Amino acid sequence: MDIDFGTIMFFALALVAVVPAFMVVLARDIVRVAFWLLASLCGVAGLYILLGADFIGLTQVLVYIGGILVLILFGIMMTSKDPLRQKAGASGQRSVVTGLVTAAIVFAVLAAVVLGVGFEEGKGRSDGSPTTTALGEALLTDYVLPFELVSVLLLFVLCGAAYMARRRREDAHA
Amino acid sequence: MLDVSLKHYLLVAALMFAAGVGVIISRRNAIAVLCGVELILNAAALNFVAFNRYSAPSGRLDGQVFTIFIIILAAAEAAIALAILLNLFQQTNTVDVDEADTLRE
């Protein structure tokens, strides 16, 4: 038996990424949706690291899991009255079957494209050396304009979000 | 034993994309719909990294740079979307996408 360690890791991580993604469709309530999303994001972070993108994998853990998911959990806490007891009928799901059928159709089309088009596989970047230095150089040379634009965008977005989310004064009593 | 190649990663990303579309179709809670959008963005980012690993000229990291931008924009999008949803909740006391139809009537 000569089973490559990378192959085993790929299939394990692919399962961790894909199965929770479909559990997000099937989960009963909104808190479980968030935690299945957490599992799926962890699987994708592992796939990034397996692809040799160590910096991206850690950024995924820091920004997605540490930031966006916590933000989503705060959103759930502030917007649902009884998040753990929302049954599927009341405010949970429209139709799981419709969602799954649509997902199957979308996947069929994408899989036909992926398997039908012969993507050219060059040598690529396979030495597995750390990418942080090269990424920093790329961000500050070739991609410096998008980098600055996106930082300004992030500043505006965070100011706008803070402005919109702040609690309004009660105007009725004024 | 089969070798893991670009196609395997693209199929994984396609499955995640399909799951994200399924979430957007089937969920009524707007925050769950946002989770579906995050799944779709992750699938796209995974494609970028996979192409960067398997078909970029050696030494180039353009795909990973694009993935960084995707993650930044996803963070911005989540922050803005949740702020909008908080406002919606204050106005209508629900985040159900089927009930937020004031403009339609």
Short mmCIF file of C-alpha atoms in Angstrom, two decimals:
data_model
loop_
_atom_site.label_atom_id
_atom_site.label_comp_id
_atom_site.label_asym_id
_atom_site.label_seq_id
_atom_site.Cartn_x
_atom_site.Cartn_y
_atom_site.Cartn_z
CA MET A 1 0.00 0.00 0.00
CA ASP A 2 1.61 3.16 -0.97
CA ILE A 3 -0.83 5.86 -0.11
CA ASP A 4 0.44 9.35 -0.34
CA PHE A 5 0.08 11.40 2.84
CA GLY A 6 -0.90 14.46 0.79
CA THR A 7 -3.69 12.52 -0.90
CA ILE A 8 -5.14 11.36 2.43
CA MET A 9 -4.94 14.92 3.77
CA PHE A 10 -6.64 16.26 0.66
CA PHE A 11 -9.62 13.93 0.95
CA ALA A 12 -9.91 14.46 4.72
CA LEU A 13 -9.81 18.25 4.34
CA ALA A 14 -12.15 18.16 1.34
CA LEU A 15 -14.66 16.25 3.47
CA VAL A 16 -14.26 18.80 6.29
CA ALA A 17 -14.87 21.61 3.78
CA VAL A 18 -17.77 20.13 1.79
CA VAL A 19 -19.88 18.15 4.28
CA PRO A 20 -20.37 21.10 6.69
CA ALA A 21 -21.11 23.30 3.68
CA PHE A 22 -24.12 21.12 2.92
CA MET A 23 -24.99 20.92 6.60
CA VAL A 24 -25.40 24.71 6.40
CA VAL A 25 -28.32 23.99 4.05
CA LEU A 26 -29.74 21.27 6.28
CA ALA A 27 -29.11 22.67 9.77
CA ARG A 28 -32.09 23.25 11.98
CA ASP A 29 -31.51 26.70 13.41
CA ILE A 30 -29.42 29.77 12.76
CA VAL A 31 -26.79 29.12 15.46
CA ARG A 32 -26.06 25.68 13.99
CA VAL A 33 -25.75 27.34 10.57
CA ALA A 34 -22.98 29.56 11.95
CA PHE A 35 -21.11 26.67 13.56
CA TRP A 36 -21.30 24.45 10.46
CA LEU A 37 -19.94 27.43 8.53
CA LEU A 38 -17.07 27.51 11.05
CA ALA A 39 -16.22 23.86 10.27
CA SER A 40 -16.35 24.49 6.53
CA LEU A 41 -14.05 27.52 6.81
CA CYS A 42 -11.57 25.45 8.84
CA GLY A 43 -11.53 22.83 6.07
CA VAL A 44 -10.85 25.49 3.45
CA ALA A 45 -8.02 26.91 5.59
CA GLY A 46 -6.48 23.43 5.69
CA LEU A 47 -6.80 23.11 1.91
CA TYR A 48 -5.00 26.44 1.49
CA ILE A 49 -2.12 25.20 3.61
CA LEU A 50 -2.08 21.92 1.67
CA LEU A 51 -1.81 23.98 -1.53
CA GLY A 52 1.32 25.65 -0.18
CA ALA A 53 -0.43 28.93 0.62
CA ASP A 54 0.53 29.13 4.28
CA PHE A 55 -0.06 32.86 4.70
CA ILE A 56 -3.51 32.66 3.08
CA GLY A 57 -4.45 29.72 5.31
CA LEU A 58 -3.55 31.61 8.47
CA THR A 59 -5.26 34.76 7.17
CA GLN A 60 -8.37 32.64 6.61
CA VAL A 61 -8.27 31.47 10.24
CA LEU A 62 -7.64 34.99 11.58
CA VAL A 63 -10.02 37.00 9.41
CA TYR A 64 -12.80 34.56 8.58
CA ILE A 65 -12.98 32.48 11.73
CA GLY A 66 -11.73 35.06 14.19
CA GLY A 67 -13.46 38.03 12.58
CA ILE A 68 -16.33 37.41 10.21
CA LEU A 69 -17.74 34.41 12.05
CA VAL A 70 -17.68 36.22 15.39
CA LEU A 71 -19.38 39.15 13.67
CA ILE A 72 -22.05 36.78 12.32
CA LEU A 73 -22.57 35.31 15.79
CA PHE A 74 -22.99 38.82 17.21
CA GLY A 75 -25.48 39.52 14.44
CA ILE A 76 -27.41 36.38 15.35
CA MET A 77 -27.45 37.37 19.02
CA MET A 78 -28.76 40.84 18.25
CA THR A 79 -31.37 39.97 15.65
CA SER A 80 -33.19 36.85 16.76
CA LYS A 81 -35.48 36.55 19.67
CA ASP A 82 -34.92 32.87 20.39
CA PRO A 83 -32.12 31.66 18.10
CA LEU A 84 -31.95 28.06 19.31
CA ARG A 85 -35.65 27.36 19.09
CA GLN A 86 -36.46 28.61 15.60
CA LYS A 87 -38.18 25.66 14.05
CA ALA A 88 -38.02 25.04 10.35
CA GLY A 89 -41.61 26.07 9.78
CA ALA A 90 -41.69 29.39 11.58
CA SER A 91 -38.69 31.37 10.44
CA GLY A 92 -36.20 28.70 9.56
CA GLN A 93 -36.19 27.44 6.04
CA ARG A 94 -38.23 27.86 2.92
CA SER A 95 -37.67 24.52 1.29
CA VAL A 96 -34.63 22.32 1.76
CA VAL A 97 -35.59 20.34 -1.33
CA THR A 98 -35.59 23.40 -3.58
CA GLY A 99 -32.21 24.41 -2.21
CA LEU A 100 -30.68 20.99 -2.70
CA VAL A 101 -32.08 20.59 -6.22
CA THR A 102 -30.72 24.01 -7.19
CA ALA A 103 -27.37 23.08 -5.65
CA ALA A 104 -27.32 19.82 -7.62
CA ILE A 105 -28.05 21.63 -10.90
CA VAL A 106 -25.38 24.26 -10.23
CA PHE A 107 -22.86 21.57 -9.33
CA ALA A 108 -23.70 19.54 -12.45
CA VAL A 109 -23.02 22.55 -14.67
CA LEU A 110 -19.77 23.44 -12.88
CA ALA A 111 -18.56 19.83 -12.86
CA ALA A 112 -19.28 19.52 -16.59
CA VAL A 113 -17.14 22.61 -17.19
CA VAL A 114 -14.32 21.44 -14.88
CA LEU A 115 -14.18 17.96 -16.38
CA GLY A 116 -14.79 19.11 -19.94
CA VAL A 117 -12.19 21.84 -20.20
CA GLY A 118 -8.62 20.61 -20.26
CA PHE A 119 -6.93 23.08 -17.97
CA GLU A 120 -3.29 23.41 -18.69
CA GLU A 121 -1.34 22.22 -15.70
CA GLY A 122 2.05 23.81 -15.67
CA LYS A 123 4.67 23.28 -13.06
CA GLY A 124 3.15 25.87 -10.81
CA ARG A 125 4.55 26.62 -7.41
CA SER A 126 5.24 23.32 -5.80
CA ASP A 127 8.35 23.79 -3.69
CA GLY A 128 6.31 24.54 -0.57
CA SER A 129 8.53 27.37 0.61
CA PRO A 130 6.98 30.10 2.79
CA THR A 131 5.03 32.64 0.79
CA THR A 132 4.85 35.57 3.20
CA THR A 133 7.89 37.44 1.87
CA ALA A 134 6.88 37.03 -1.76
CA LEU A 135 3.29 38.07 -0.99
CA GLY A 136 4.48 41.19 0.81
CA GLU A 137 6.69 42.09 -2.12
CA ALA A 138 3.85 41.53 -4.58
CA LEU A 139 1.46 43.66 -2.51
CA LEU A 140 3.90 46.57 -2.32
CA THR A 141 5.13 46.47 -5.93
CA ASP A 142 2.78 45.06 -8.59
CA TYR A 143 -0.39 45.38 -6.54
CA VAL A 144 0.30 48.56 -4.59
CA LEU A 145 -2.60 50.52 -6.12
CA PRO A 146 -5.29 47.90 -5.42
CA PHE A 147 -3.74 47.41 -1.98
CA GLU A 148 -4.10 51.10 -1.11
CA LEU A 149 -7.56 51.29 -2.65
CA VAL A 150 -8.76 48.33 -0.66
CA SER A 151 -7.40 49.77 2.59
CA VAL A 152 -9.23 53.05 1.96
CA LEU A 153 -12.36 51.04 1.10
CA LEU A 154 -12.05 49.09 4.35
CA LEU A 155 -11.76 52.34 6.32
CA PHE A 156 -14.90 53.77 4.68
CA VAL A 157 -16.80 50.51 5.13
CA LEU A 158 -15.98 50.26 8.82
CA CYS A 159 -16.92 53.91 9.42
CA GLY A 160 -20.17 53.35 7.52
CA ALA A 161 -20.96 50.15 9.38
CA ALA A 162 -20.31 51.79 12.75
CA TYR A 163 -22.51 54.73 11.75
CA MET A 164 -25.36 52.53 10.55
CA ALA A 165 -25.27 50.08 13.42
CA ARG A 166 -25.26 52.62 16.22
CA ARG A 167 -28.36 52.81 18.32
CA ARG A 168 -30.65 55.68 17.39
CA ARG A 169 -31.92 58.08 20.03
CA GLU A 170 -35.62 57.77 20.69
CA ASP A 171 -37.04 60.62 18.66
CA ALA A 172 -40.55 60.02 19.88
CA HIS A 173 -39.82 61.46 23.31
CA ALA A 174 -37.93 64.50 22.05
CA MET B 1 -3.42 5.65 -6.08
CA LEU B 2 -4.66 8.68 -7.86
CA ASP B 3 -2.77 11.91 -7.78
CA VAL B 4 -4.53 14.95 -6.44
CA SER B 5 -4.64 17.45 -9.27
CA LEU B 6 -6.18 20.77 -10.16
CA LYS B 7 -9.49 19.13 -11.08
CA HIS B 8 -10.00 17.73 -7.59
CA TYR B 9 -9.67 21.16 -6.04
CA LEU B 10 -11.97 22.66 -8.67
CA LEU B 11 -14.59 19.99 -7.90
CA VAL B 12 -14.35 20.70 -4.16
CA ALA B 13 -14.80 24.41 -4.88
CA ALA B 14 -17.75 23.62 -7.17
CA LEU B 15 -19.40 21.62 -4.38
CA MET B 16 -18.93 24.49 -1.94
CA PHE B 17 -20.30 26.98 -4.48
CA ALA B 18 -23.34 24.74 -5.03
CA ALA B 19 -23.88 24.46 -1.27
CA GLY B 20 -23.71 28.25 -0.99
CA VAL B 21 -26.32 28.67 -3.73
CA GLY B 22 -28.48 26.10 -1.94
CA VAL B 23 -28.22 28.05 1.31
CA ILE B 24 -29.22 31.30 -0.42
CA ILE B 25 -32.20 29.59 -2.04
CA SER B 26 -33.49 27.67 0.96
CA ARG B 27 -32.87 29.88 3.98
CA ARG B 28 -35.22 32.63 5.07
CA ASN B 29 -33.08 34.19 7.78
CA ALA B 30 -31.00 36.97 6.20
CA ILE B 31 -27.94 36.11 8.32
CA ALA B 32 -28.04 32.52 7.04
CA VAL B 33 -28.19 33.93 3.50
CA LEU B 34 -25.04 35.91 4.38
CA CYS B 35 -23.41 32.61 5.44
CA GLY B 36 -24.24 31.24 1.98
CA VAL B 37 -22.53 34.23 0.38
CA GLU B 38 -19.45 33.54 2.50
CA LEU B 39 -19.41 29.93 1.25
CA ILE B 40 -19.53 31.14 -2.36
CA LEU B 41 -16.70 33.62 -1.77
CA ASN B 42 -14.63 30.84 -0.19
CA ALA B 43 -15.19 28.60 -3.20
CA ALA B 44 -13.97 31.34 -5.52
CA ALA B 45 -10.92 32.01 -3.36
CA LEU B 46 -10.09 28.30 -3.26
CA ASN B 47 -10.17 28.25 -7.07
CA PHE B 48 -7.69 31.15 -7.19
CA VAL B 49 -5.26 29.42 -4.83
CA ALA B 50 -5.60 26.07 -6.65
CA PHE B 51 -4.88 27.67 -10.04
CA ASN B 52 -1.96 29.52 -8.49
CA ARG B 53 -0.53 26.24 -7.21
CA TYR B 54 -1.03 24.19 -10.36
CA SER B 55 -0.84 26.46 -13.38
CA ALA B 56 0.88 29.73 -12.54
CA PRO B 57 4.38 30.34 -13.85
CA SER B 58 6.79 29.39 -11.10
CA GLY B 59 7.47 32.12 -8.60
CA ARG B 60 4.28 34.07 -9.31
CA LEU B 61 1.77 34.52 -6.49
CA ASP B 62 -0.94 36.53 -8.28
CA GLY B 63 -3.67 34.05 -7.38
CA GLN B 64 -2.86 34.29 -3.71
CA VAL B 65 -2.86 38.09 -3.88
CA PHE B 66 -6.35 37.94 -5.37
CA THR B 67 -7.40 35.63 -2.54
CA ILE B 68 -6.19 38.20 0.00
CA PHE B 69 -8.35 40.83 -1.72
CA ILE B 70 -11.33 38.44 -1.69
CA ILE B 71 -10.92 37.90 2.06
CA ILE B 72 -10.66 41.66 2.70
CA LEU B 73 -13.75 42.38 0.61
CA ALA B 74 -15.63 39.55 2.34
CA ALA B 75 -14.85 41.14 5.70
CA ALA B 76 -16.06 44.53 4.46
CA GLU B 77 -19.20 42.97 3.00
CA ALA B 78 -20.01 41.09 6.23
CA ALA B 79 -19.60 44.25 8.33
CA ILE B 80 -21.86 46.33 6.06
CA ALA B 81 -24.44 43.56 5.68
CA LEU B 82 -24.73 43.03 9.42
CA ALA B 83 -25.09 46.78 10.00
CA ILE B 84 -27.91 46.86 7.44
CA LEU B 85 -29.54 43.83 9.06
CA LEU B 86 -29.36 45.47 12.49
CA ASN B 87 -31.15 48.49 11.05
CA LEU B 88 -33.72 46.22 9.41
CA PHE B 89 -34.29 44.48 12.71
CA GLN B 90 -34.80 47.79 14.49
CA GLN B 91 -37.32 48.88 11.87
CA THR B 92 -39.31 45.70 11.31
CA ASN B 93 -38.42 43.44 14.26
CA THR B 94 -37.47 40.60 11.92
CA VAL B 95 -34.61 39.55 9.66
CA ASP B 96 -36.76 37.20 7.60
CA VAL B 97 -36.10 37.94 3.93
CA ASP B 98 -39.68 37.02 3.01
CA GLU B 99 -41.15 39.56 5.38
CA ALA B 100 -38.90 42.48 4.44
CA ASP B 101 -41.14 43.45 1.53
CA THR B 102 -42.20 46.97 2.46
CA LEU B 103 -41.09 48.39 -0.89
CA ARG B 104 -43.13 45.87 -2.83
CA GLU B 105 -46.53 46.90 -1.55
#
